[in-house]
Tab-separated table of C-alpha atoms in Angstrom:
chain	number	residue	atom	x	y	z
A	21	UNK	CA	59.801	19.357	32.642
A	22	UNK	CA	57.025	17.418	31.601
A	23	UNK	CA	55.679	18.292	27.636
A	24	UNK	CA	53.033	15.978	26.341
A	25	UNK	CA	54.134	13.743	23.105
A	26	UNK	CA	50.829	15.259	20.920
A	27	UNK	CA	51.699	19.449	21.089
A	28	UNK	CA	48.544	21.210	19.432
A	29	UNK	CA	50.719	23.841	19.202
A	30	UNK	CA	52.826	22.296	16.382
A	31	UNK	CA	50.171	22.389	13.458
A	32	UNK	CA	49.404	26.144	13.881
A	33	UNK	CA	52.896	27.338	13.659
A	34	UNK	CA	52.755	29.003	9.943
A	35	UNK	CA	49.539	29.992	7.425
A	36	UNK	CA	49.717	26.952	5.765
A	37	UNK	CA	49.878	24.530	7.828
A	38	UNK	CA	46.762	26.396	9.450
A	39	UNK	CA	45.632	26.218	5.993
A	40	UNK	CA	45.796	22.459	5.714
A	41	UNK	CA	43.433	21.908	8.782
A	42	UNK	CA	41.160	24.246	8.684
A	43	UNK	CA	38.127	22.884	9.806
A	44	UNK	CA	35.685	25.055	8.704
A	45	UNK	CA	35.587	27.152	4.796
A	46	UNK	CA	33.584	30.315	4.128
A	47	UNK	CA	33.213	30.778	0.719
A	48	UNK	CA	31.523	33.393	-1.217
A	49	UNK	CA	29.307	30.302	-2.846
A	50	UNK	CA	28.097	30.406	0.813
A	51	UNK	CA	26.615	34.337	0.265
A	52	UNK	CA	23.333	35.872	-0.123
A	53	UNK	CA	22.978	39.441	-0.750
A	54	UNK	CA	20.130	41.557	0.359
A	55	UNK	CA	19.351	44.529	-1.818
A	56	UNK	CA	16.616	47.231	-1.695
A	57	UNK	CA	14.810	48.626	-4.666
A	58	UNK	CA	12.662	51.931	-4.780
A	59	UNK	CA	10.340	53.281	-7.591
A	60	UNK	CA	11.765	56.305	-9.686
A	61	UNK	CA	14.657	56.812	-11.641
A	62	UNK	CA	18.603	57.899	-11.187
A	63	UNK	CA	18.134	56.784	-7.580
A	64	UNK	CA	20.878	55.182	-5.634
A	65	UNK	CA	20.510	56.114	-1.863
A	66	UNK	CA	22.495	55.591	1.023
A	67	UNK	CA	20.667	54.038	4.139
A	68	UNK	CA	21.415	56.465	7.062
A	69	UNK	CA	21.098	53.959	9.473
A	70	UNK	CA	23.345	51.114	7.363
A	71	UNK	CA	26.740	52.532	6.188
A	72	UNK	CA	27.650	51.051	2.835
A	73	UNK	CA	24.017	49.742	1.947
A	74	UNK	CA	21.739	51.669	-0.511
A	75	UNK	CA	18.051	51.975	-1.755
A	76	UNK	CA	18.458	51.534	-5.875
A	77	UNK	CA	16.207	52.255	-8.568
A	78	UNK	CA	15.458	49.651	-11.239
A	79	UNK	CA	18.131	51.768	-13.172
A	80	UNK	CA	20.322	51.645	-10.788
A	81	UNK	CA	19.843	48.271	-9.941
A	82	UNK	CA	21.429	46.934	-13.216
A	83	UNK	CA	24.602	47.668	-12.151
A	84	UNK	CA	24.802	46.929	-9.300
A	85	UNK	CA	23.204	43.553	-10.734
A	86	UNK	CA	26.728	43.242	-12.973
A	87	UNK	CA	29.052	43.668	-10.134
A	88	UNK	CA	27.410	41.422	-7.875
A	89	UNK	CA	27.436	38.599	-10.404
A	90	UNK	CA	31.273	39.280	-11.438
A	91	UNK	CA	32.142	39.075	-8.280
A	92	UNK	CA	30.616	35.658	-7.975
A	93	UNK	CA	28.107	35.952	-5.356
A	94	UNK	CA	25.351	33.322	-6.182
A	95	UNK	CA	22.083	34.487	-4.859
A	96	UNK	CA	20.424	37.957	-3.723
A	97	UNK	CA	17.462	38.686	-2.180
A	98	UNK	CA	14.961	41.855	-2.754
A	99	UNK	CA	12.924	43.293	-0.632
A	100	UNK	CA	10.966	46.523	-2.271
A	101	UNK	CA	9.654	49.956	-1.097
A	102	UNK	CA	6.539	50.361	-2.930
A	103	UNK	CA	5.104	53.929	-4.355
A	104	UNK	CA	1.932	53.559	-2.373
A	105	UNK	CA	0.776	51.386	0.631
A	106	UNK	CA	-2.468	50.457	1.634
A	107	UNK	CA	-4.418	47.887	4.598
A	108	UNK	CA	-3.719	44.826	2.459
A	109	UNK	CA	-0.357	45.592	1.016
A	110	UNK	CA	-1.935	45.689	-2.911
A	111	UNK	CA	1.574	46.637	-4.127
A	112	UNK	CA	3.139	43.195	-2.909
A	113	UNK	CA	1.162	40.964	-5.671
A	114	UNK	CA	0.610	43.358	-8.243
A	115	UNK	CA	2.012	42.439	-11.460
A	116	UNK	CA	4.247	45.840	-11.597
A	117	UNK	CA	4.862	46.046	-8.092
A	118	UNK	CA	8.360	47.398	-7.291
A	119	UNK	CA	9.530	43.601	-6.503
A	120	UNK	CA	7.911	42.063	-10.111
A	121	UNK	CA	9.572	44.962	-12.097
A	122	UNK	CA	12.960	44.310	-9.859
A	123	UNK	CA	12.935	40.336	-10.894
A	124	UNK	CA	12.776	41.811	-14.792
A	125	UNK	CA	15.179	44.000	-14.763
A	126	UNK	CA	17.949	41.551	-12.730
A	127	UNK	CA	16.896	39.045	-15.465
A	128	UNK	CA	17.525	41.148	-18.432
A	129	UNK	CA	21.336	41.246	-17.263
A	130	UNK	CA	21.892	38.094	-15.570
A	131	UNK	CA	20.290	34.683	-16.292
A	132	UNK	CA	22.086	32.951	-13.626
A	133	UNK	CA	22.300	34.919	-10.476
A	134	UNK	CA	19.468	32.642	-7.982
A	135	UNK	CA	16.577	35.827	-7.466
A	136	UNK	CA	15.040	35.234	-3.743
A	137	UNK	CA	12.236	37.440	-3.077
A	138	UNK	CA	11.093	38.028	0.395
A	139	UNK	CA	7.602	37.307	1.031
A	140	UNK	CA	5.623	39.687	3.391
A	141	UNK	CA	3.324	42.813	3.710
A	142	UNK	CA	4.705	44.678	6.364
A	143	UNK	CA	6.970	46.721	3.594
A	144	UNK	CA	3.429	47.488	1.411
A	145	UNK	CA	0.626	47.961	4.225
A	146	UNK	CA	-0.279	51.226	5.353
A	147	UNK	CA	-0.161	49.778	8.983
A	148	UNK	CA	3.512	48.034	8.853
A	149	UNK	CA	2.265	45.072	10.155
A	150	UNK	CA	3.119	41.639	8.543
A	151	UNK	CA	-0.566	40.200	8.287
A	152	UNK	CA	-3.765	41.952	8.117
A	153	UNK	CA	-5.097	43.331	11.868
A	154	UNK	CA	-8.971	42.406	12.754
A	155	UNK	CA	-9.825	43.748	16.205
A	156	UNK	CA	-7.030	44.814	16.993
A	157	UNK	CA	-4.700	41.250	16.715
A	158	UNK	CA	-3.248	39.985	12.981
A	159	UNK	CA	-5.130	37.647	11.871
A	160	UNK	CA	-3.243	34.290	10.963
A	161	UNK	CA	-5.676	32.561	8.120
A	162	UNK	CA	-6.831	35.771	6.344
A	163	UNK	CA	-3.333	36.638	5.498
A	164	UNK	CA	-2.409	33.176	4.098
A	165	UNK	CA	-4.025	33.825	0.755
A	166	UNK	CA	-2.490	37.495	0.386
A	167	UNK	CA	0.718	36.080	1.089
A	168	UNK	CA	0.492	32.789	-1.573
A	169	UNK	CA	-0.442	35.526	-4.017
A	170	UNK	CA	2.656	37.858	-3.474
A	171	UNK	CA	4.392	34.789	-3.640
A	172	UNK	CA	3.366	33.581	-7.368
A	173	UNK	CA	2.757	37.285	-8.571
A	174	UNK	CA	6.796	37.097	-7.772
A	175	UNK	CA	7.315	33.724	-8.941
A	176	UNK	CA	5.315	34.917	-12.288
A	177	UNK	CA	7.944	37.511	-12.824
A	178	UNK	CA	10.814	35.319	-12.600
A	179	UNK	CA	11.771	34.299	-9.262
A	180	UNK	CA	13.874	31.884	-8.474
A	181	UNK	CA	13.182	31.477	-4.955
A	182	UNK	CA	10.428	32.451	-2.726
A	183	UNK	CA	11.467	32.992	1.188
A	184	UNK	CA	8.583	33.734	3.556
A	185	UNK	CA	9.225	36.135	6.530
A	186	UNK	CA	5.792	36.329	7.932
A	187	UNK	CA	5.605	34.018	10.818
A	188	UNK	CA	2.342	33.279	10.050
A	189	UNK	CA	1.104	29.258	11.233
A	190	UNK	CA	0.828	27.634	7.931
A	191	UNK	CA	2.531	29.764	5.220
A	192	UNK	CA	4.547	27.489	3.558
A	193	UNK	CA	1.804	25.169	2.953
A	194	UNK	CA	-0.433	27.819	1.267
A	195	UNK	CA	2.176	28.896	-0.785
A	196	UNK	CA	3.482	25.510	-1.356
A	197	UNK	CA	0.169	24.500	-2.875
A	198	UNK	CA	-0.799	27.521	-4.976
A	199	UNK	CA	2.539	27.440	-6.279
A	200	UNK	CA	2.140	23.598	-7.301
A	201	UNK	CA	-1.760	24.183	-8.467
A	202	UNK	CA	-0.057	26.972	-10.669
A	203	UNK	CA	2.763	24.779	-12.379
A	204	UNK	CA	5.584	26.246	-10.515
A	205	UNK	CA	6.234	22.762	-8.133
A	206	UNK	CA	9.973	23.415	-9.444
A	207	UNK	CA	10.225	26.672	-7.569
A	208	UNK	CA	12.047	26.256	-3.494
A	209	UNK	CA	11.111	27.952	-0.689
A	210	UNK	CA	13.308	29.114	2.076
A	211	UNK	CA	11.354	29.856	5.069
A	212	UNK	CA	11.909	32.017	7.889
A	213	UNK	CA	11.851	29.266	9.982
A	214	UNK	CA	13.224	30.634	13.956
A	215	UNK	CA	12.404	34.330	13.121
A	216	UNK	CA	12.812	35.641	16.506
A	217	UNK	CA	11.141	38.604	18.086
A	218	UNK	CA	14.638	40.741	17.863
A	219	UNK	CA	16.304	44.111	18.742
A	220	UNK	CA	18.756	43.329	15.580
A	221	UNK	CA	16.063	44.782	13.187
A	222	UNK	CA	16.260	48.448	13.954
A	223	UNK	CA	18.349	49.866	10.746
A	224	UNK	CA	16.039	47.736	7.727
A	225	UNK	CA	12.829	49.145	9.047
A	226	UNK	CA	14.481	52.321	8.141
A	227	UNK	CA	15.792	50.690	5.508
A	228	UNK	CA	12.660	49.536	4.310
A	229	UNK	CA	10.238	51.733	5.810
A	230	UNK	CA	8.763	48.659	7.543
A	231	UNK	CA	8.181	49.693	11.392
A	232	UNK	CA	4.818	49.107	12.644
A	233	UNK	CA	2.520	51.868	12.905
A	234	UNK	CA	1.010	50.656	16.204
A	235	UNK	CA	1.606	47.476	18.390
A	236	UNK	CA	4.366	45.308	17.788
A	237	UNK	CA	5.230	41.861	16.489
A	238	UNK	CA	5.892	39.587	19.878
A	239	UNK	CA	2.264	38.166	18.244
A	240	UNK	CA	3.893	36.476	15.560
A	241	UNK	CA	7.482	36.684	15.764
A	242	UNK	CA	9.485	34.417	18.224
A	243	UNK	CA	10.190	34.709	21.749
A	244	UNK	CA	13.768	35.207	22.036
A	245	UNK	CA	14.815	32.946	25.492
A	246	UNK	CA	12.773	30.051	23.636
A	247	UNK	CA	15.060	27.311	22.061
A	248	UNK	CA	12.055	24.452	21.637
A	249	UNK	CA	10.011	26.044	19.848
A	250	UNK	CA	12.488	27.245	17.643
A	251	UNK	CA	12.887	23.473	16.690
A	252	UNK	CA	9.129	23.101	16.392
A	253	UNK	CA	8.677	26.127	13.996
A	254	UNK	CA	11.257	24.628	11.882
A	255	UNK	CA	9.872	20.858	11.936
A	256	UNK	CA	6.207	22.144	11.202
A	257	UNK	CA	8.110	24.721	7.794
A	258	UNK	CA	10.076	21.352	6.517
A	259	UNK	CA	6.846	19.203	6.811
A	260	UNK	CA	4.506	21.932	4.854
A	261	UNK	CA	7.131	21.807	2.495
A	262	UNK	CA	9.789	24.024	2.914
A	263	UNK	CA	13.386	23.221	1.194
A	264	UNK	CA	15.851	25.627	3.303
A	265	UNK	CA	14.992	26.825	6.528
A	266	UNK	CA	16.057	29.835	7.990
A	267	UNK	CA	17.363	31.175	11.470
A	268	UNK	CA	17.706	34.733	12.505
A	269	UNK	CA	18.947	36.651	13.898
A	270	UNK	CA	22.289	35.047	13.288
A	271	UNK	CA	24.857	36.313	15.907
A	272	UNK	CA	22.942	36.126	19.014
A	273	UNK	CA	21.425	32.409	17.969
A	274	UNK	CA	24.259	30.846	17.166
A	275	UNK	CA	23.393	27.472	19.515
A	276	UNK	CA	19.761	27.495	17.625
A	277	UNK	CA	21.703	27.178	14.052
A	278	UNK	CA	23.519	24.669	15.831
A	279	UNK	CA	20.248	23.181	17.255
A	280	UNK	CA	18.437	22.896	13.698
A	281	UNK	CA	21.477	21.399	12.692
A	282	UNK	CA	22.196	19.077	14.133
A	283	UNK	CA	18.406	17.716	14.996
A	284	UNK	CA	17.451	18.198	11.660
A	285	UNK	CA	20.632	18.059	9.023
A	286	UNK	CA	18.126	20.191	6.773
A	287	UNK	CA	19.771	23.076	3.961
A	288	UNK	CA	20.063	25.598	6.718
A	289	UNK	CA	20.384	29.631	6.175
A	290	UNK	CA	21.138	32.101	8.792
A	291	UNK	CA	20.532	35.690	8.209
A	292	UNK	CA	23.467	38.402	9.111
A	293	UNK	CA	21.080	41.056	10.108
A	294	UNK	CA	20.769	44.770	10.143
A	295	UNK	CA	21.973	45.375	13.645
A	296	UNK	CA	25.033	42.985	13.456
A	297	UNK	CA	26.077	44.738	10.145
A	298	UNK	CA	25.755	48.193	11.822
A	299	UNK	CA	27.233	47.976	14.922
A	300	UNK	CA	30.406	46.762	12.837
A	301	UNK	CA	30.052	49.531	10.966
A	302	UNK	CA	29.896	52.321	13.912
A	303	UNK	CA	32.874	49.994	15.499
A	304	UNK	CA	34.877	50.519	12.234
A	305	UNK	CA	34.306	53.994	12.250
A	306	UNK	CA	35.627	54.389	15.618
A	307	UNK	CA	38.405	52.331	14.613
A	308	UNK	CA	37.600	50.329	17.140
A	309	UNK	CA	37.607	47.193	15.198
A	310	UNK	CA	39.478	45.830	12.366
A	311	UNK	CA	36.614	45.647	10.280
A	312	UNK	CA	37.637	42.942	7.754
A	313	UNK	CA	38.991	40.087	10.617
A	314	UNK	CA	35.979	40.895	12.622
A	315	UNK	CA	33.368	40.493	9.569
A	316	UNK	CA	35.073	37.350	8.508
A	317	UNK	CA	35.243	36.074	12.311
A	318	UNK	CA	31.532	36.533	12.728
A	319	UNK	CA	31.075	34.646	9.323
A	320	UNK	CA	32.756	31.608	9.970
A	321	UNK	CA	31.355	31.361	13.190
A	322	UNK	CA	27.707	31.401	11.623
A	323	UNK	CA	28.841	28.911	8.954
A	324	UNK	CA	30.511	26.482	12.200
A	325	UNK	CA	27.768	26.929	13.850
A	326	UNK	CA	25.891	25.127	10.825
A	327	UNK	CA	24.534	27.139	8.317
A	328	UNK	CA	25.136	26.437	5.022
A	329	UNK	CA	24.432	29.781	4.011
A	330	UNK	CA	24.389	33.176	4.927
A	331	UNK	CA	22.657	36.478	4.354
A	332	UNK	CA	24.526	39.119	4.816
A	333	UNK	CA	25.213	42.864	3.790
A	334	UNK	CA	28.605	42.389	4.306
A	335	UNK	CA	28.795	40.049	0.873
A	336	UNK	CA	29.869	42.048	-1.567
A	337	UNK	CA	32.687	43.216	1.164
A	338	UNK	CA	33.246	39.603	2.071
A	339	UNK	CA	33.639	38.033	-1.927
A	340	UNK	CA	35.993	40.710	-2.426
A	341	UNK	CA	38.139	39.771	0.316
A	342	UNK	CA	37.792	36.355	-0.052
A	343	UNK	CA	39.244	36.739	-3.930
């Protein structure tokens, strides 16, 4: 019987060997975690539709602020619930909007953890719609100056990072520029590069309170069966300015984190969504699922598929496992 002289077989026989050629690492350096914050006190809420995620309360927030950081994640990123909403989503630039106060309080217990701050109105308008309608359509150019001033009211609070979520043409540039014409040229942005058009986003509009109260977002937001475009959103972000670019969904675009890549070989993020975090979840409950080996399967393929980071509501989860 005929056995060829190179067996693949040979190098995957115990952990360690496995260990020694492991091609690809997921780290919890590699994690981002998303976090919610409400107005009020002594709140700390469980998200019906996301199992093991929560809506905190400055307050609240602290802590969980602590635990994140001692369990060495590097980076989290806050998107807020504001007390009131209006047409032009007031709450996202004002100087004690939910987000600003958020940024304070994370700095007063941790001076290193990396503070992203999502930047987009759909969370503060009384419509839910990312940009500001006129005649029934969102109108690209009359939202770029709302958003370049959420993004240095947040900045002025103590961001370290500003990541636009919009999809509006020509974002990063108007923030790019107010932020340098303020003295903040030192501050990155990570842009929602390939923000597709997606299913996946169900549970954070409850979450966040962010669903559209007419209409949708196809306007804006990417097609999903489109692949080139993807790679022109992203070329048009990194030459307005942007430092990491963004995919996501992450699970069901795994060949367009491959795409930008390997056609671009730019710091690359891919976010873990809502959906893919609860459909684990309802899996797990079943016990359906191991719910550890599938998290950290879906992981590592988002981080071999090229991203160099990863948000994901699975990271506190994940950096305890990993430890």
């Amino acid at each position: 019987m005929f056995y060829p002289k190179y067996r693949l077989r040979r190098l995957r026989r115990t952990e360690n060997l496995r260990r020694l050629i492991r091609e690809t690492q997921l780290s919890v350096d590699h994690l981002i975690y998303p976090l919610f914050v409400v107005p009020g006190k002594d709140r700390r809420e469980e998200i019906s539709t996301m199992p093991g995620c929560y809506r905190f309360s400055l307050d609240k927030l602290r802590s969980e602020i602590k635990e994140i950081e001692d369990l060495g994640i590097p980076a989290v990123l806050f998107f807020g619930i504001p007390s009131q909403k209006d047409e032009v989503g007031s709450e996202a630039y004002a100087d004690k909007g939910i987000i600003q106060e958020a940024i304070r309080a994370t700095k007063e217990v941790s001076s290193d953890l990396i503070v992203i701050t999502d930047v987009c109105l759909c969370e503060y308008t009384s419509h839910g719609h990312c940009g500001i309608p006129k005649n029934g359509e969102i109108d690209n150019d009359s939202t770029l100056e709302i958003l370049s001033s959420v993004a240095l009211s947040q900045v002025r609070a103590g961001a370290d990072m500003v990541a636009p979520s919009d999809m509006m043409d020509g974002r990063v540039a108007a923030i790019r520029e107010r932020l340098d014409e303020e003295g903040y040229s030192h501050i990155p942005i990570m842009s929602y590069a390939a923000k597709y058009c997606s299913g996946f986003y169900g549970p954070f509009r409850e979450a966040a309170e962010s669903a559209p109260r007419f209409g949708d977002r196809r306007s804006h937001q990417m097609d999903p069966p489109n692949s080139d475009e993807a790679m022109r959103e992203i070329a048009q972000d990194i030459e307005e300015g942007a430092d990491i670019v963004m995919v996501k969904p992450a699970l069901a675009y795994l060949d367009i984190i491959y795409r930008a890549k390997s056609e671009f070989g730019y710091p690359l993020a891919a976010y873990n969504v809502s959906g893919e975090y609860s459909m684990i979840k309802a899996a797990a409950a079943k016990n359906w699922i191991d719910e550890k080996r599938i998290v950290l399967e879906i992981l590592t393929s988002i981080k071999r598929a090229g991203a160099d980071m990863i948000l994901t509501y699975f990271a506190r989860d994940v950096a305890r496992w990993l430890a």
